[in-house]
GROMACS .gro file of C-alpha atoms in nm:
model
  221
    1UNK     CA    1  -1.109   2.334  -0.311
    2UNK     CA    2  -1.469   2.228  -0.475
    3UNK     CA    3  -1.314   2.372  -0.793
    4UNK     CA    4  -1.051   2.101  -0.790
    5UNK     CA    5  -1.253   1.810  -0.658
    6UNK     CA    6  -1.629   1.838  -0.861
    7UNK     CA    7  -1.438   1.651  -1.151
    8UNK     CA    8  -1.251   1.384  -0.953
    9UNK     CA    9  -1.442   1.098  -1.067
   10UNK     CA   10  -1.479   1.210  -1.399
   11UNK     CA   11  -1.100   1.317  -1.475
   12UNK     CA   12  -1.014   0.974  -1.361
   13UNK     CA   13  -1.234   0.737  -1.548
   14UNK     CA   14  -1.077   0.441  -1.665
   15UNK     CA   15  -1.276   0.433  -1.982
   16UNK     CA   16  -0.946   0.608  -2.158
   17UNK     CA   17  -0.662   0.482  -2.180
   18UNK     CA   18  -0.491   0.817  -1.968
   19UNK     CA   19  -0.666   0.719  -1.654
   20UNK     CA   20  -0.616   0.309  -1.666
   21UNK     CA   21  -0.200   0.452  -1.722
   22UNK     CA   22  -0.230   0.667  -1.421
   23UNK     CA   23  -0.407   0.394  -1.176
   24UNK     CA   24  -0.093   0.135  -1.293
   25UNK     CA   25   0.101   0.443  -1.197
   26UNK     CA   26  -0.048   0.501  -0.884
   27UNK     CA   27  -0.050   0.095  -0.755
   28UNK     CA   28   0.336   0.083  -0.893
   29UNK     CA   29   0.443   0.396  -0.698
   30UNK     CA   30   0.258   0.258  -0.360
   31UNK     CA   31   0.347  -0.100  -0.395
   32UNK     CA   32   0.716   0.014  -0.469
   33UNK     CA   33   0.701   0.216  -0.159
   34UNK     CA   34   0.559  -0.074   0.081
   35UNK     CA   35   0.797  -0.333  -0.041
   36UNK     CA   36   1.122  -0.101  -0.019
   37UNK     CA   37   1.062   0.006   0.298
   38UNK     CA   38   1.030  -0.357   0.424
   39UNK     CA   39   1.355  -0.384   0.275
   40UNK     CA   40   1.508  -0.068   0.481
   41UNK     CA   41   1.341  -0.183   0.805
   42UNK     CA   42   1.494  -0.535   0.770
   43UNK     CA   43   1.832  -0.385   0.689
   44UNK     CA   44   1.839  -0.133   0.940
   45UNK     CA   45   1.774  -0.438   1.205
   46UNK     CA   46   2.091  -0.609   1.058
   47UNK     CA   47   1.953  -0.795   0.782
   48UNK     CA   48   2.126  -0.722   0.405
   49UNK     CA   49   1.901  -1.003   0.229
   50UNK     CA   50   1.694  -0.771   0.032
   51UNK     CA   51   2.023  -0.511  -0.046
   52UNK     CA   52   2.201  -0.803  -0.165
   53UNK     CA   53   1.907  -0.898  -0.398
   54UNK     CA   54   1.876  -0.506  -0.521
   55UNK     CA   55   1.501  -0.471  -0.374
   56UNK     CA   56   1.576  -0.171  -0.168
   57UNK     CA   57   1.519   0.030  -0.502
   58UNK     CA   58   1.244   0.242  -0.599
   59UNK     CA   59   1.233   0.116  -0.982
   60UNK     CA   60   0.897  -0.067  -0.964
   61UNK     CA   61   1.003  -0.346  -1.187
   62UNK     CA   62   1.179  -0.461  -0.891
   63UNK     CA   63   0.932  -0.523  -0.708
   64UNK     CA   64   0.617  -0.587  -0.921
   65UNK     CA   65   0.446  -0.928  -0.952
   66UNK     CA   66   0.266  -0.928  -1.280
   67UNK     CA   67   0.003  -1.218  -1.174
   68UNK     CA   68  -0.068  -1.003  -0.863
   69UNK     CA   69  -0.079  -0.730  -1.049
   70UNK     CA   70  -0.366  -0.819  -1.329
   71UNK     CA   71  -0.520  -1.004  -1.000
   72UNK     CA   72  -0.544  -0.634  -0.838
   73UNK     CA   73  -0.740  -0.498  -1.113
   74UNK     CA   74  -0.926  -0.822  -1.216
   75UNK     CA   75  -1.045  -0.973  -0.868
   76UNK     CA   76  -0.957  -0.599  -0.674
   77UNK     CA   77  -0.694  -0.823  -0.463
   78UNK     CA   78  -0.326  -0.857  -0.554
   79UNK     CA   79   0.028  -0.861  -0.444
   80UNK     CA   80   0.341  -0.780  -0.508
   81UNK     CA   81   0.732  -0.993  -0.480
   82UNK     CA   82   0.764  -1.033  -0.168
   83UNK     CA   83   1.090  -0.894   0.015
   84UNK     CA   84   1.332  -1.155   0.102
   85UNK     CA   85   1.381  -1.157   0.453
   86UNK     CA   86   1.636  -1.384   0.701
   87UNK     CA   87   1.518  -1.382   1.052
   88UNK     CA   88   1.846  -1.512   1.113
   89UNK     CA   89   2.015  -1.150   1.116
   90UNK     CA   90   1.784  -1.018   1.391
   91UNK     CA   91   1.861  -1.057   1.783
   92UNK     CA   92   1.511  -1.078   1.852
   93UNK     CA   93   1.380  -1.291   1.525
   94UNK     CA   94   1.016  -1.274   1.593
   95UNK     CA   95   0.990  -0.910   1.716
   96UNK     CA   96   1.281  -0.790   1.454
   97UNK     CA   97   0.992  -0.960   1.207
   98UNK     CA   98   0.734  -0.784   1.300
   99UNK     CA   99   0.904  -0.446   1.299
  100UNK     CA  100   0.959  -0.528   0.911
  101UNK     CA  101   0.660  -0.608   0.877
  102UNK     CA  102   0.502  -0.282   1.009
  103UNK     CA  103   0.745  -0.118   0.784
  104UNK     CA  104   0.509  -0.178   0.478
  105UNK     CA  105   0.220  -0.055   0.588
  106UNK     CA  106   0.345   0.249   0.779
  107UNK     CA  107   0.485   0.340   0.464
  108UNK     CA  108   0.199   0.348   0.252
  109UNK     CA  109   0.010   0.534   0.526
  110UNK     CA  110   0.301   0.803   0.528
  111UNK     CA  111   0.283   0.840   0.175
  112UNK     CA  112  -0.084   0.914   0.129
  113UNK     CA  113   0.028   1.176   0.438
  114UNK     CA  114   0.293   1.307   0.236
  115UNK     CA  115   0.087   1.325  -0.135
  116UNK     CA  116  -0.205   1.532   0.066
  117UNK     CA  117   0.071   1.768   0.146
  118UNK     CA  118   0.167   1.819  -0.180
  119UNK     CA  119  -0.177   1.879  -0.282
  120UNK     CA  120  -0.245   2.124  -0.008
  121UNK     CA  121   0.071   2.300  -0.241
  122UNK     CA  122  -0.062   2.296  -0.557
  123UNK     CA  123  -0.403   2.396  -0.433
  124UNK     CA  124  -0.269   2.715  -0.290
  125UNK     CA  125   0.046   2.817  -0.520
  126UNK     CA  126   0.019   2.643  -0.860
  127UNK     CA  127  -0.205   2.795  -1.105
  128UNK     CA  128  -0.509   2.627  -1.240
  129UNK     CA  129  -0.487   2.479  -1.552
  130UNK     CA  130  -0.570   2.109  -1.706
  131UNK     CA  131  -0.281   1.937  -1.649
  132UNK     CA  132  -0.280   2.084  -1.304
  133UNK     CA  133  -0.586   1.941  -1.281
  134UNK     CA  134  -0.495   1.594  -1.409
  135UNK     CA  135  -0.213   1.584  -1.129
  136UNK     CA  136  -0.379   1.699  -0.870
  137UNK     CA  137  -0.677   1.441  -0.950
  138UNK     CA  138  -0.447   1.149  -0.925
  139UNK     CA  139  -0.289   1.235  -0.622
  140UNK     CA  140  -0.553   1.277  -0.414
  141UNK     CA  141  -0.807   1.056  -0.595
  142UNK     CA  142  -0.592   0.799  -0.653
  143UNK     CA  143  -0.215   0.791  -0.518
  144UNK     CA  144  -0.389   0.888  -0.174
  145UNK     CA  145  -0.708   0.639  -0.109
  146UNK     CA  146  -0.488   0.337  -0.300
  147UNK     CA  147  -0.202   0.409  -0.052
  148UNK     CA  148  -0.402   0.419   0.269
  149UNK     CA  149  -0.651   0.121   0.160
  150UNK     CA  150  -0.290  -0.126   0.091
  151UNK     CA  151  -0.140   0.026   0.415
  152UNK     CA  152  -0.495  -0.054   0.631
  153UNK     CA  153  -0.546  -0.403   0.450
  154UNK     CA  154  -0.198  -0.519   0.504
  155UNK     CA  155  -0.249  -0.475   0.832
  156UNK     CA  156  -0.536  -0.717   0.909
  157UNK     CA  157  -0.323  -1.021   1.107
  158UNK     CA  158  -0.392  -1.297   0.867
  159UNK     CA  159  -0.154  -1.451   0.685
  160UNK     CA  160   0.020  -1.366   0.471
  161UNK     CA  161  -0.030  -1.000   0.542
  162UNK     CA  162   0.189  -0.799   0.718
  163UNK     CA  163  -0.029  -0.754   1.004
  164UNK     CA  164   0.008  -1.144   1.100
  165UNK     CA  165   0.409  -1.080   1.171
  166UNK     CA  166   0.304  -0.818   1.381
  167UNK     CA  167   0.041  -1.005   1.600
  168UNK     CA  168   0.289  -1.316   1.601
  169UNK     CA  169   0.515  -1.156   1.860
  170UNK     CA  170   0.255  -1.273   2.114
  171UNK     CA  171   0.246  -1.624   2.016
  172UNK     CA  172   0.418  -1.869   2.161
  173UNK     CA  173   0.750  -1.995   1.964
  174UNK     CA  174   0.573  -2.336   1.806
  175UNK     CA  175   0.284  -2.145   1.705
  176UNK     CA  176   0.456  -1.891   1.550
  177UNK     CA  177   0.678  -2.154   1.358
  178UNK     CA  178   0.365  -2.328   1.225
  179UNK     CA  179   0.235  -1.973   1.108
  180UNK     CA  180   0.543  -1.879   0.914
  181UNK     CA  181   0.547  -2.219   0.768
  182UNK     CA  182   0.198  -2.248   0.618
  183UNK     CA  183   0.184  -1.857   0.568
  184UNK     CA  184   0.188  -1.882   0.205
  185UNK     CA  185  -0.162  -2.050   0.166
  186UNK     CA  186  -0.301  -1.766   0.331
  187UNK     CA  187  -0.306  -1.579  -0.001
  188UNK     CA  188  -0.487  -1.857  -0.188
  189UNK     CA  189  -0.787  -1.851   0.071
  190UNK     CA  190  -0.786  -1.446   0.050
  191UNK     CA  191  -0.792  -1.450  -0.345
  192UNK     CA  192  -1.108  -1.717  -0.282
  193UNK     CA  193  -1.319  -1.439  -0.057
  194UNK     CA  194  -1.186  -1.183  -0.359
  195UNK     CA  195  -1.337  -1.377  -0.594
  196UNK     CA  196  -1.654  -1.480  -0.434
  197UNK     CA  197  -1.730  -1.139  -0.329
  198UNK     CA  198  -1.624  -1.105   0.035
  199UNK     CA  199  -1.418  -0.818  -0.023
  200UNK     CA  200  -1.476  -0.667   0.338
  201UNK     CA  201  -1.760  -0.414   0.331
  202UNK     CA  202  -1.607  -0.271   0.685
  203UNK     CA  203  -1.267  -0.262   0.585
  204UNK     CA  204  -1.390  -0.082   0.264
  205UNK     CA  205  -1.569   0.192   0.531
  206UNK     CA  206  -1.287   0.190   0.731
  207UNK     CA  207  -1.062   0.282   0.437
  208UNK     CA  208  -1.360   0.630   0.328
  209UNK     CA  209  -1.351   0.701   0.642
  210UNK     CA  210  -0.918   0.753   0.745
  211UNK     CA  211  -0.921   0.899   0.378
  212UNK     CA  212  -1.223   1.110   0.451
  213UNK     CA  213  -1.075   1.223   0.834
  214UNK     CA  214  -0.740   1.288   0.635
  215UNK     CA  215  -0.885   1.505   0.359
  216UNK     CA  216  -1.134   1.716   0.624
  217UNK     CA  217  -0.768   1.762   0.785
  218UNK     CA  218  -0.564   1.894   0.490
  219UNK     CA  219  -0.900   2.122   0.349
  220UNK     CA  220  -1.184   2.117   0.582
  221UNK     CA  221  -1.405   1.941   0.216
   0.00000   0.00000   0.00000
């Protein structure tokens, strides 16, 4: 295992132009995967908004915001389009909103699941070689941390983040109204603490320490 990770930072420094490639890579493949599965939770509840609108797809230009995408690398805070949603379609609007909204985030933590298992397989029946190497580096260096830090941050319940659905189910119905109104100026005051620096020091611990607890569990490192 040591053999695979004592070049992880180094294989993926974004001095070259390889490694900046593979981190768009890795935040199209887990932003695709967060925003489509919105789109399958909400349809699967009886809403076909985002089928109708061809966003349950896993082509990433779909789904991609451009400004939140340079934002992600510039300010290390972005976004992508978010999934249209009608509240209408659910019996229970608030709660079927929530579930949707957990979608996202559940997803992302699945997927860094479901990359570590494929590392665990090339670690024990690919043979070593370079671009093994390269692969393997971005999975678990990249793919995996990037996946579990959009799943953990999405969940904090502030708005517009799916986490704020989620706790909404427990507010009263004129609350929760007001919230889903003025949601979308939530992003402009997280961008603000992005910019000025309050980028969550225990979030950012939080994050080292799932991925940490997740890699110990996959190969005892």
């Amino acid at each position: 295992m040591l053999h695979y990770l004592q070049n992880l930072w180094m294989a993926l420094d974004l001095s070259s132009l390889t490694d900046a490639l593979l981190r768009v890579a890795a935040v199209f493949l887990c932003l695709t995967v967060h925003e489509t599965c919105h789109g399958i939770a909400a349809l699967a509840l009886g809403d076909p908004t985002a089928k109708s609108m061809h966003r349950l797809s896993l082509n990433p230009l779909r789904h991609i915001d451009w400004f939140g995408l340079a934002m992600m690398f510039a300010a290390g805070f972005g976004w992508a389009k978010p999934v249209p949603v009608n509240p209408n379609y659910f019996k229970n609007p608030k709660r079927g909103m929530a579930i949707t909204a957990l979608a996202g985030p559940i997803s992302n933590l699945l997927l860094a699941v479901l990359m570590l298992f494929v590392c665990k397989a090339i670690y024990l029946y690919v043979p070593y070689n370079d671009n093994v190497q390269v692969i393997f580096s971005w999975l678990i260096g990249t793919v995996v941390p990037l996946s579990i830090g959009l799943g953990l941050f999405n969940l904090i319940p502030f708005p517009p983040l799916d986490g704020s659905k989620v706790a909404a189910v427990l507010l009263p119905d004129h609350a929760y109204i007001f919230l889903m109104r003025y949601e979308r100026y939530g992003i402009v005051v997280l961008l603000a603490l992005s910019v000025l620096g309050f980028s969550g020091g225990i979030l950012s611990t939080f994050i080292f320490r799932v991925y940490r607890f997740l890699l110990n569990l996959f190969f005892e490192v």
